[in-house]
Each structure stands twice: as C-alpha cells, then as structure tokens.
Tab-separated table of C-alpha atoms in Angstrom:
chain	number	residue	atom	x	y	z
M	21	UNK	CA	88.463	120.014	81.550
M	22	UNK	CA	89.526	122.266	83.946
M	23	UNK	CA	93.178	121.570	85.444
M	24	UNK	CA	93.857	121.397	89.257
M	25	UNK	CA	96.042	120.018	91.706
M	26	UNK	CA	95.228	117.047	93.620
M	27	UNK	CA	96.093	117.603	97.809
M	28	UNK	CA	94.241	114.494	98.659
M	29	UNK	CA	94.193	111.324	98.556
M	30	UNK	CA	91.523	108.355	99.746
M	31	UNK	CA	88.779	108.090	101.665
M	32	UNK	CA	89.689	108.672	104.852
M	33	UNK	CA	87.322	106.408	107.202
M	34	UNK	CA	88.950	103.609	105.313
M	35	UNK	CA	92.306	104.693	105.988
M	36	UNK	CA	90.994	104.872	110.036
M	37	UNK	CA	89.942	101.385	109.793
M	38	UNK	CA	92.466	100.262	108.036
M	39	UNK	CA	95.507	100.587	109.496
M	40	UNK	CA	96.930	102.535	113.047
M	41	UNK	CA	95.244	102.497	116.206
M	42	UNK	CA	91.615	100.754	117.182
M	43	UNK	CA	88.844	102.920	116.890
M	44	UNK	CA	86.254	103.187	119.963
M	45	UNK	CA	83.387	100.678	119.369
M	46	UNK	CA	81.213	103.829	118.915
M	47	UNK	CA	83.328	105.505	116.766
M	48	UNK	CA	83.973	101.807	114.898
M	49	UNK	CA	79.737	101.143	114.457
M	50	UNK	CA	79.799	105.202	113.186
M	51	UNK	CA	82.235	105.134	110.689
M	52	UNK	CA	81.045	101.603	109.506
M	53	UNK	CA	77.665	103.169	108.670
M	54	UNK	CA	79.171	106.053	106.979
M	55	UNK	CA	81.162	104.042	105.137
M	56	UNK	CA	77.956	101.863	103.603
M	57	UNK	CA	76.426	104.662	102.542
M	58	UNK	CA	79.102	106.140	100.491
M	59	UNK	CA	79.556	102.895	98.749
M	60	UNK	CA	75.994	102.478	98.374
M	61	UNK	CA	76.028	105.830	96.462
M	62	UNK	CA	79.001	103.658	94.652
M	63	UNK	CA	76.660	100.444	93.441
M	64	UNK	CA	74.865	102.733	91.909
M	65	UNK	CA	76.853	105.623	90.560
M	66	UNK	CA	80.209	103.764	89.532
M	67	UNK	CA	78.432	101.308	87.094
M	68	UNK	CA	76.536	103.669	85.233
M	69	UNK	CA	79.351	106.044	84.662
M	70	UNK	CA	81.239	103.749	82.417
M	71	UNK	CA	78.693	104.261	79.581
M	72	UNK	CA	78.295	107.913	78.989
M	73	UNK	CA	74.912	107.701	77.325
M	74	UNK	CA	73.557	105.300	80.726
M	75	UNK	CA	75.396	108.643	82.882
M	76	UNK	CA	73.525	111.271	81.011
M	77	UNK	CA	70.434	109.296	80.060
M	78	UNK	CA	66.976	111.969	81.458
M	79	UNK	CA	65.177	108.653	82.727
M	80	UNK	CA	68.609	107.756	84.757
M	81	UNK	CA	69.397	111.130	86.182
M	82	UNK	CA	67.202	110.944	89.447
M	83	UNK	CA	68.726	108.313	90.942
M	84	UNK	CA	72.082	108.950	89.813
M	85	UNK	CA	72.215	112.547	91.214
M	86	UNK	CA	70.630	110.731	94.686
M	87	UNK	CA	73.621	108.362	94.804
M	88	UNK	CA	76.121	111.105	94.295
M	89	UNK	CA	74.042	113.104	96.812
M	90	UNK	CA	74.293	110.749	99.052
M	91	UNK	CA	78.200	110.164	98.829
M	92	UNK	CA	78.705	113.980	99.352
M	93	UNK	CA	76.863	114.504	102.353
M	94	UNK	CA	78.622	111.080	104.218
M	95	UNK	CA	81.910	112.181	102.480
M	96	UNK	CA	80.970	115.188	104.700
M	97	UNK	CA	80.640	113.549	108.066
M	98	UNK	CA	83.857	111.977	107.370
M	99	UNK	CA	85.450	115.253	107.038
M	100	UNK	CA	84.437	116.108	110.361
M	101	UNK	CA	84.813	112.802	112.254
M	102	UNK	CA	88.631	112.599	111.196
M	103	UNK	CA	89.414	116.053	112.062
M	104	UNK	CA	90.554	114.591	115.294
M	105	UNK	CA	93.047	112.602	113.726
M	106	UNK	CA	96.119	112.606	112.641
M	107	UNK	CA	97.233	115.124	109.979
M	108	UNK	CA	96.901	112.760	106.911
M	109	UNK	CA	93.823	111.269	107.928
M	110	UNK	CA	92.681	115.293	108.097
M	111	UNK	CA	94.413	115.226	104.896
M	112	UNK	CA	92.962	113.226	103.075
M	113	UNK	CA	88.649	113.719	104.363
M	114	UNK	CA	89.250	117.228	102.853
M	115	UNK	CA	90.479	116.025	99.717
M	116	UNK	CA	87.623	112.938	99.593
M	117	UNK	CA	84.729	115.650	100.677
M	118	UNK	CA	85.973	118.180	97.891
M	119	UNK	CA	85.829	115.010	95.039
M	120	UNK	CA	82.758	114.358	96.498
M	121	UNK	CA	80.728	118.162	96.470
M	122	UNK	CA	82.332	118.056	92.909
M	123	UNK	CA	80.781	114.977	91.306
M	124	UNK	CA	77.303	116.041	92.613
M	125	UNK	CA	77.791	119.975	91.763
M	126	UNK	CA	79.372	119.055	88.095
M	127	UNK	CA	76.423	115.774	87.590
M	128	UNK	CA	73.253	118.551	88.417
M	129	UNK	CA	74.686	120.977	86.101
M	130	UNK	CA	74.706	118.460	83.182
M	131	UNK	CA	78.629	118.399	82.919
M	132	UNK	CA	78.244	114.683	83.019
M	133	UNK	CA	81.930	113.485	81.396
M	134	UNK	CA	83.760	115.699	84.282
M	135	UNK	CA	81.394	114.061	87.055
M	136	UNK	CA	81.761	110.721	85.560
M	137	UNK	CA	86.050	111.148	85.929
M	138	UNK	CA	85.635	112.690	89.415
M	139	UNK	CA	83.961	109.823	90.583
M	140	UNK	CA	86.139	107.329	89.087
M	141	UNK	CA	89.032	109.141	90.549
M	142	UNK	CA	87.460	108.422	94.559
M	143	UNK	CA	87.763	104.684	94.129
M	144	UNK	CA	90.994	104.851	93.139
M	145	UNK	CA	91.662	107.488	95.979
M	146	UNK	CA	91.258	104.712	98.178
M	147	UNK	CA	93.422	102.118	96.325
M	148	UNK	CA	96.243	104.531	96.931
M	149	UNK	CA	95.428	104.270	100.583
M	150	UNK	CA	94.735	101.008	100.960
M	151	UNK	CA	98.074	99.973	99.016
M	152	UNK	CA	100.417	101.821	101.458
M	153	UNK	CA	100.955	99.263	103.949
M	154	UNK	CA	100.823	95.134	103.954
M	155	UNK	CA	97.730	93.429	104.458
M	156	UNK	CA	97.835	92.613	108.322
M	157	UNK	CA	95.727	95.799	109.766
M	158	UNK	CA	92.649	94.079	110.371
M	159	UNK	CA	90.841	96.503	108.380
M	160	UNK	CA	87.002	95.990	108.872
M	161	UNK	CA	86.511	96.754	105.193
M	162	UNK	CA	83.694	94.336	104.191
M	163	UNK	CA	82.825	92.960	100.339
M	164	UNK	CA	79.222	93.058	100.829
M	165	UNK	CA	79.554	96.285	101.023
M	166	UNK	CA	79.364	96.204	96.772
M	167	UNK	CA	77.135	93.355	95.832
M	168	UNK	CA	78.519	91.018	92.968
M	169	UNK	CA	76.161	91.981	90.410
M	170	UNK	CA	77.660	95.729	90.415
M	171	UNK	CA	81.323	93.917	90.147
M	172	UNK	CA	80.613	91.880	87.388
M	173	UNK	CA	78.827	94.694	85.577
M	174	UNK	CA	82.268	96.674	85.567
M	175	UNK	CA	85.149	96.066	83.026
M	176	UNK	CA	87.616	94.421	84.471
M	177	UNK	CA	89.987	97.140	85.282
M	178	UNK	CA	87.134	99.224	86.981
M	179	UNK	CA	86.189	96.022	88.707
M	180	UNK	CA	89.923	95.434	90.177
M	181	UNK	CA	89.800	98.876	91.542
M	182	UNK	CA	86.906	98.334	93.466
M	183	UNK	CA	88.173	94.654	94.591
M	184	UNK	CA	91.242	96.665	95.699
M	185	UNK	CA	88.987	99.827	97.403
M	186	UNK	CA	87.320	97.056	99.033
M	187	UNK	CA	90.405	95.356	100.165
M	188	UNK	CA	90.056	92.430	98.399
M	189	UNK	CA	93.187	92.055	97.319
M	190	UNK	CA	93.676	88.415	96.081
M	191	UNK	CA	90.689	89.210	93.880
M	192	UNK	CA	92.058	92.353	92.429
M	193	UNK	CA	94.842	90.596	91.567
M	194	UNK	CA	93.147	87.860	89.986
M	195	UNK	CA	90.967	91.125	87.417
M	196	UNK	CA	94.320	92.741	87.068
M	197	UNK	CA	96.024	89.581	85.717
M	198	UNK	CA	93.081	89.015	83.013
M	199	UNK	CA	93.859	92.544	81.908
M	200	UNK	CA	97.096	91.960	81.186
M	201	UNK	CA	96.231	88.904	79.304
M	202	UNK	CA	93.886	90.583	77.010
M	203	UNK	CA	95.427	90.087	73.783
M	204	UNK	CA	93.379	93.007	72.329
M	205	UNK	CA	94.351	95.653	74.411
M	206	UNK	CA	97.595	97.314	73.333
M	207	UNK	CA	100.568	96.617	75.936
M	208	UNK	CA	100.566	100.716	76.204
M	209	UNK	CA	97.497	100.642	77.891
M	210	UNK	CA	98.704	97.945	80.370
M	211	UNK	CA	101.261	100.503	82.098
M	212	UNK	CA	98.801	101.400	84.608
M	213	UNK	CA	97.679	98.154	85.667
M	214	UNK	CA	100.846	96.620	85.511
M	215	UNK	CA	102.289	99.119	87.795
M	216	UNK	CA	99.140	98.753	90.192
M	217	UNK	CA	99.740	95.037	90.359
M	218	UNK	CA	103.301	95.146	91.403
M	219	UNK	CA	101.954	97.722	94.050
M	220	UNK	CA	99.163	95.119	95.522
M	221	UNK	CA	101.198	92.179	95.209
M	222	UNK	CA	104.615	93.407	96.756
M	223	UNK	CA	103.920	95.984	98.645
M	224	UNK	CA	100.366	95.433	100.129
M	225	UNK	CA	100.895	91.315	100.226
M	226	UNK	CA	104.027	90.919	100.273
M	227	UNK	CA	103.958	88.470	97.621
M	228	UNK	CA	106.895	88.271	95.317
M	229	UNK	CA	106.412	84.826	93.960
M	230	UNK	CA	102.767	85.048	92.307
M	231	UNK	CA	104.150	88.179	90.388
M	232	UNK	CA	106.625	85.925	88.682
M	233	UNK	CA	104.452	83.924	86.735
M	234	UNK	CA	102.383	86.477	85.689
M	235	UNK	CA	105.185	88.319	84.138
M	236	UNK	CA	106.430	85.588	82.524
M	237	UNK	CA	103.411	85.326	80.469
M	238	UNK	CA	103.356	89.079	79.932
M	239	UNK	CA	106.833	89.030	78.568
M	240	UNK	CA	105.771	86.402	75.732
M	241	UNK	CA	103.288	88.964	74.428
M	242	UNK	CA	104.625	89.847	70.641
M	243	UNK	CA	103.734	92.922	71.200
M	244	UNK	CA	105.575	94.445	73.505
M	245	UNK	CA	108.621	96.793	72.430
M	246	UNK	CA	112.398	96.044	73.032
M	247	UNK	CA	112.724	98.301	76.209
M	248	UNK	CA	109.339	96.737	78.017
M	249	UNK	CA	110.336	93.308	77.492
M	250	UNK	CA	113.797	94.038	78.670
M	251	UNK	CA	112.509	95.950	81.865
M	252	UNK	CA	110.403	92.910	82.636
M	253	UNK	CA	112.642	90.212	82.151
M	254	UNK	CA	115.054	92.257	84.582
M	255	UNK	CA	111.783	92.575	87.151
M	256	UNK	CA	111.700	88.378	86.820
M	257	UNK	CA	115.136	88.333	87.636
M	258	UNK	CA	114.996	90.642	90.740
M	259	UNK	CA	112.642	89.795	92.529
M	260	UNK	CA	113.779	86.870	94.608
M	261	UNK	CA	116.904	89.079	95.507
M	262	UNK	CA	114.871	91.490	96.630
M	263	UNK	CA	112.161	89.962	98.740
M	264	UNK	CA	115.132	88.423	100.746
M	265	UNK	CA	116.437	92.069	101.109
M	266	UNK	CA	113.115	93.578	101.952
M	267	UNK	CA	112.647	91.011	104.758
M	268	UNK	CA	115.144	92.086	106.211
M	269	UNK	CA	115.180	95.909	105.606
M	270	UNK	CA	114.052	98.762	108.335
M	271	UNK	CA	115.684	101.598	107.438
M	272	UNK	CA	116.228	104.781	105.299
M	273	UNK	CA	119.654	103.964	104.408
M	274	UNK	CA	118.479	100.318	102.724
M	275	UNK	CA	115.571	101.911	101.431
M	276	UNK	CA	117.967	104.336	99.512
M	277	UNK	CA	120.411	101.561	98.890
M	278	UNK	CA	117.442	100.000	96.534
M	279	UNK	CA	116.592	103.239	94.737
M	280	UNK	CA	120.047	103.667	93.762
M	281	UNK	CA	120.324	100.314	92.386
M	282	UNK	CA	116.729	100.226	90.582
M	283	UNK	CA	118.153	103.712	88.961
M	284	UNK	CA	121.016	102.438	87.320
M	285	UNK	CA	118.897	99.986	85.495
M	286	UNK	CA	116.736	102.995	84.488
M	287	UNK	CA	119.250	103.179	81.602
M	288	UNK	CA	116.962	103.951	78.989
M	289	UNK	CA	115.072	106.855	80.920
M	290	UNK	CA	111.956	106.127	80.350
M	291	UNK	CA	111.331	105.197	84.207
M	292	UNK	CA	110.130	101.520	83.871
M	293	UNK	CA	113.369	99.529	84.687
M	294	UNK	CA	113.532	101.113	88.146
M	295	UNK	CA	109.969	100.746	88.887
M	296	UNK	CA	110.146	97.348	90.259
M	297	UNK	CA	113.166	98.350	93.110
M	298	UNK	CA	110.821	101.866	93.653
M	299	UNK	CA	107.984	99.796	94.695
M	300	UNK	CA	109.968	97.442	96.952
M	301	UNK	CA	111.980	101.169	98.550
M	302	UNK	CA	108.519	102.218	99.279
M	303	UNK	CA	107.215	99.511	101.027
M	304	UNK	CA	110.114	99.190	103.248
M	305	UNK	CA	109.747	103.399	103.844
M	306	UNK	CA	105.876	102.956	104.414
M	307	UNK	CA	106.948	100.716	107.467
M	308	UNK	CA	109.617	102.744	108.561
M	309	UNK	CA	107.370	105.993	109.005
M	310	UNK	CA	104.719	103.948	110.244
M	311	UNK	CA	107.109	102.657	113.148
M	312	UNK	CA	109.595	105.978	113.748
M	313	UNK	CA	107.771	107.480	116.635
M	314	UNK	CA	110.457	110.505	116.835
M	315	UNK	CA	109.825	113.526	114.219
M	316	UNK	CA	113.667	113.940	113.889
M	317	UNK	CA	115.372	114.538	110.351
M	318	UNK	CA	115.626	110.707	109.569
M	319	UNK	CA	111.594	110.495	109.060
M	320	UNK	CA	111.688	113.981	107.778
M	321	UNK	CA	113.906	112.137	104.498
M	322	UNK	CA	111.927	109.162	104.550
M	323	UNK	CA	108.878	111.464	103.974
M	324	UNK	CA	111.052	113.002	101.247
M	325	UNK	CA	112.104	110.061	99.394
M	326	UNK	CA	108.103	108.464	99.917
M	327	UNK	CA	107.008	111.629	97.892
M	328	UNK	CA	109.508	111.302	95.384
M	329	UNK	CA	109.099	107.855	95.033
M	330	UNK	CA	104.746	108.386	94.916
M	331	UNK	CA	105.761	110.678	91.474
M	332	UNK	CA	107.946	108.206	90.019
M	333	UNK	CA	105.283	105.071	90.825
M	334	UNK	CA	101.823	106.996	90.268
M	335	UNK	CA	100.604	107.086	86.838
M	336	UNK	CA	97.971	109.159	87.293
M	337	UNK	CA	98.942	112.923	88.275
M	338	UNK	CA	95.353	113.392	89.813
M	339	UNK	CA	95.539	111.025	92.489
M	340	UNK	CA	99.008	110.904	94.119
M	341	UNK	CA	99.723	111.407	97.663
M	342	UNK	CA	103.121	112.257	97.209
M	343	UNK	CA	102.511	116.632	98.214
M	344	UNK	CA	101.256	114.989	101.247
M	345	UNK	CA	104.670	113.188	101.872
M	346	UNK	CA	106.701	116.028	100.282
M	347	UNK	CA	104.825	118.720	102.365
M	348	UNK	CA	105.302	116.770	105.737
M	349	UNK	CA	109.261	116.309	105.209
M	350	UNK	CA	109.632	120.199	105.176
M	351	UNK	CA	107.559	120.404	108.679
M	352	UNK	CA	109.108	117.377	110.292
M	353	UNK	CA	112.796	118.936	109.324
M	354	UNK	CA	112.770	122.329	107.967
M	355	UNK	CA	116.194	122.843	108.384
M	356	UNK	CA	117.364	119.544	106.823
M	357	UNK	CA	118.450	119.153	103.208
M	358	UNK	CA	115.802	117.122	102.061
M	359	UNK	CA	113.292	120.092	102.940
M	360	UNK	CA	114.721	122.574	100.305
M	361	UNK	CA	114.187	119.368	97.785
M	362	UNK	CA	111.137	118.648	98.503
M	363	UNK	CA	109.541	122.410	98.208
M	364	UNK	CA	111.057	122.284	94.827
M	365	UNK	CA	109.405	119.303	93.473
M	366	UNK	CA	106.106	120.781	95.263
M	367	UNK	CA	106.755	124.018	93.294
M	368	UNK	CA	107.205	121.677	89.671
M	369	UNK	CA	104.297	120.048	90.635
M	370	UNK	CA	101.881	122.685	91.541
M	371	UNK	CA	103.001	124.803	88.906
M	372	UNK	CA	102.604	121.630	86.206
M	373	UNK	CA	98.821	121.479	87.466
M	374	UNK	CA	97.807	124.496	86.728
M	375	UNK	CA	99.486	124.542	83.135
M	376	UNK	CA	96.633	124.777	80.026
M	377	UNK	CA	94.125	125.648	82.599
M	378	UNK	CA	91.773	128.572	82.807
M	379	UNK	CA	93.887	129.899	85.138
M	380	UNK	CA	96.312	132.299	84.381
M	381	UNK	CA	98.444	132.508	87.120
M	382	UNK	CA	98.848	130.793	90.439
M	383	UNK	CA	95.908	131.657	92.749
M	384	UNK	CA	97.262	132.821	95.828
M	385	UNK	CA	96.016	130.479	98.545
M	386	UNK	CA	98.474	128.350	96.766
M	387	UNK	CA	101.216	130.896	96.343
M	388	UNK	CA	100.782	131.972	100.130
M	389	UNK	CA	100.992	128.365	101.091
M	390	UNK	CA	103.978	127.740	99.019
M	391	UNK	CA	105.722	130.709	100.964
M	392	UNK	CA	104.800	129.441	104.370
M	393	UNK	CA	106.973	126.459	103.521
M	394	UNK	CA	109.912	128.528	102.370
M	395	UNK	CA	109.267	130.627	105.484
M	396	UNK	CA	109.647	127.604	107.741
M	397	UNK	CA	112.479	125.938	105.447
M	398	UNK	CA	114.525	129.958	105.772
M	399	UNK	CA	113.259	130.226	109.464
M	400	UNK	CA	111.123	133.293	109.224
C-alpha cells in the first residue's frame, strides 16, 4: 500500500453544521441534502467493506462502485460550497474530496483492499471532527441518516464510529464500552478504542464520571500488563481532580500546566500514563481557539501545543489533524518560538509518511510548501 501523508481531516459539511456560526436556511437545506447522499453512498458501501470477499464479490460490484460514485461527486460539491469558509473548513473538503475520488478510482480498478481502508478512513475523518469540541453546537446531524439495519450489521467498533460520525455520542459510547469488555479480544487491540472513548466522553461530553466505571471494569481484566493496569488505575484516580480543574480552565497557561503534569506520570515512556491529562489539555485548548478572536502569538501556541497534543492522542497516523494545527501556529505567529517547533515536527512527520513508499524522495509540492513555511518563520 502506497504511503502518503494525510492533510485532511473530516467531512467538512459536518464540521459547518456542527459547530461555529448558523448557516443560511438555503445554505442549511443544501448542505443537508449533500450530506444524505454521501451517507447514503455509506449504508451501502461501509457494510460491505468489512468482508473482503462481499467488497470484491462480481455480482456486488455495480452497486458498490454507484455508492462510492455517489460519495465522490457530493464529496465534490462540498469542496466547493466550503471554499467560502474558514481555512480549516477549506481544509478539510479538500482532504474529504481527495479520500473520496480515491475510494472510487482504487474500487473500479479492482484494488479493492486499498478502497475498502480509504473508505473506512472517511468515517473516522469525521469522528476526529466531531470530537473537537463538547456536545452543545446544535449540530443538525440526524441518525436516520444510517438506518439501524446497516448499524447492527457492523462490528461493534465500526458501528461506534458511525454512532460517533453521526453524533450519537451516548450510543458510541455504549459500542465502545462492549468492546472493551470483549474478553476475546486481546487488551492490545483495545488501545484505539480506549483512547477514542476517553476522547467522546471527556472531551466531546464532558463526562468524567461514566468513564470511571468503565475503567474500573477494564482494569480487572487478567490480561492486561503491569504498565496498562498501572496507567489506568492512575486515570481512575485523576479524573475527579481534573474535571474540577477543567471547569474552571480558559487558558494556555492551565492547558500547559496539565500537560506537564500528565508527562511526569509518562514515566515509563510508552505514552499511555499521560494520555488521560492530554485529552483533558486539549479540550480546554479546543475552547480556547474556538473563543480567542485575536490571531496574536498566544493562539499561535495554542495551535502549537493542539498539534502536538493531536500526535500524542491519535493512534492512527492517517487521520490526524494535527499538520492542520501545526501549520496554522507558524502563520498565526511566524516569528514566535513555537513556529520554529512546529515546522520541525511537520518536517518528522512528512518525512515519516513518505518512508517505505514508492517514492524516493520528497515530491516537491511538498518540499516547496515546506520552504514557504521556513520562508515566513525567517521572514523572506
């Protein structure tokens, strides 16, 4: 499979809806319809793709390929419709359009395992979006968007994703807590999940007391290794602390405050004691740049710190939002010292992606962009 870097995150008529200012009641009724389609290519596509031989089966393949067809060309029109938005919303309809030309272009020529992750990949796109900010936007997200039978056709991990795309966030929670109670999966594979449900239920509903029992019953498992179970009972133990701190937290300074604490747990290295205090810091940074009006070099660092945090927290490299952040903190404050960070970890990252590809060196659309950010951060 071919490497590349992901520059996008999310679909990006869901991020409209979801959060920031109204839409027009003609733009709203537009993007709505848009928005049905591409999950209608979803019902169809998503559920198949978990069984490679249903994917790739001749007597399947027509209505497949339709479904992705159809997602591409509305993935399209949402390209164009945000371009008068903001920069992430621009952001990420490019990076949502491209996922979506590739699943079709990848299905019709029969490479069916690469269209199959590309797809999967969009749905959680949008759980990275939709877990950015709490639950009060009033998105217009609906759940009969995916009828039930296509949820309960999914395994329960694929079917808290799509809870989660949908915004149904009480229900995703509810799939990702019977995943971590599977006593046959291996507590390994429960990294991901775990880290998504700390995400949803902190972060996105603000909800620090449900998490509790749930980890409490994870922390029994026999399985788990020394380190884990340490990190976990440590995540029990913080978290009433630290909803009463991020209640009452605004800033960059508190934001850091927790970082710095959640690291010096992080004795072991292996990232997972600190993960519980780097999902709280970027909750309380999501609400600071969503409320900092001013493009000054305090939101230029918060952008910083969100992107480094989005490495640290993502556990999948291809959908991570955090070049978005990284890239933004060198624009808002070129000059300032988080800037020169954050093109190196861009540099590490872009560099990583294209490692055991096909591609020998850097292409250079990416090395030119790279040197317009060093150009702005040296003020040429």
């Amino acid at each position: 499979m071919k490497n590349r870097t992901r520059w996008g995150v999310a679909f990006a008529a869901w991020a409209i809806l979801a959060c920031g200012e109204d839409p027009k009641p003609a733009e709203d009724d537009y993007t709505r319809s848009v928005m049905r389609e591409i999950f209608e290519g979803i019902r169809v596509a998503l559920p198949a793709s978990v069984d490679s031989a249903v994917f790739k089966a001749p007597q399947n393949q027509g209505e497949i390929f339709s479904a992705l067809d159809t997602m591409a060309r509305n993935a399209a029109l949402l390209e164009k419709h945000a371009r008068g938005c903001d920069a992430q919303m621009g952001f990420l309809a490019r990076s949502v359009e491209r996922d979506a030309i590739e699943a079709r272009t990848t299905y019709r020529h029969g490479h069916y395992k690469r269209s199959a992750f590309v797809l999967r990949q969009m749905v959680e796109d949008c759980v990275v979006c939709h877990t950015r900010l709490p639950d009060d936007c009033g998105s217009m997200i609906a759940e009969d968007f995916v009828d039930e039978g296509v949820m309960a056709s999914l395994p329960a991990q694929q079917r808290s994703m799509l809870l989660i795309a949908t915004r149904q966030f009480d229900q995703g929670l509810d799939a990702l807590e019977k995943v971590l109670a599977d006593p046959l999966t291996h507590p390994a594979m429960m990294l991901g999940p775990l880290t998504e449900y700390l995400v949803v239920a902190v972060r996105v509903e603000g909800d620090y007391e449900r998490p509790i029992a749930t980890l409490q019953t994870f922390v029994r498992r026999k399985d788990l290794w020394p380190s884990l179970r340490r990190d976990v009972e440590e995540w029990i133990a913080a978290l009433p602390s630290l909803q009463e701190r991020a209640a009452g937290a605004s800033t960059v300074t508190s934001a850091r405050a927790i970082i710095e604490e959640g690291e010096a747990l992080d004795e072991y290295g292996n990232g997972q004691g600190s993960l519980l205090h780097l999902i709280v810091a970027s909750s309380i940074l999501e609400r600071f740049i969503d409320a900092h009006p001013a493009r000054d070099a305090e939101l230029g660092e918060a952008y910083y710190l969100r992107g480094i945090l989005e490495t640290r927290i993502g556990g999948n490299y291809w959908v991570t939002s955090a070049p978005f952040f990284l890239e933004e903190s060198i624009r808002i404050a070129p000059t300032a010292a988080s800037a020169v960070e954050s093109l190196i970890v861009l540099e590490r990252e872009l560099f990583a992606a294209y490692e055991g590809s096909d591609i020998e060196e850097l292409p250079e659309a990416e090395k030119a962009h790279l040197a317009e950010l060093r150009a702005l951060i040296e003020g040429n």
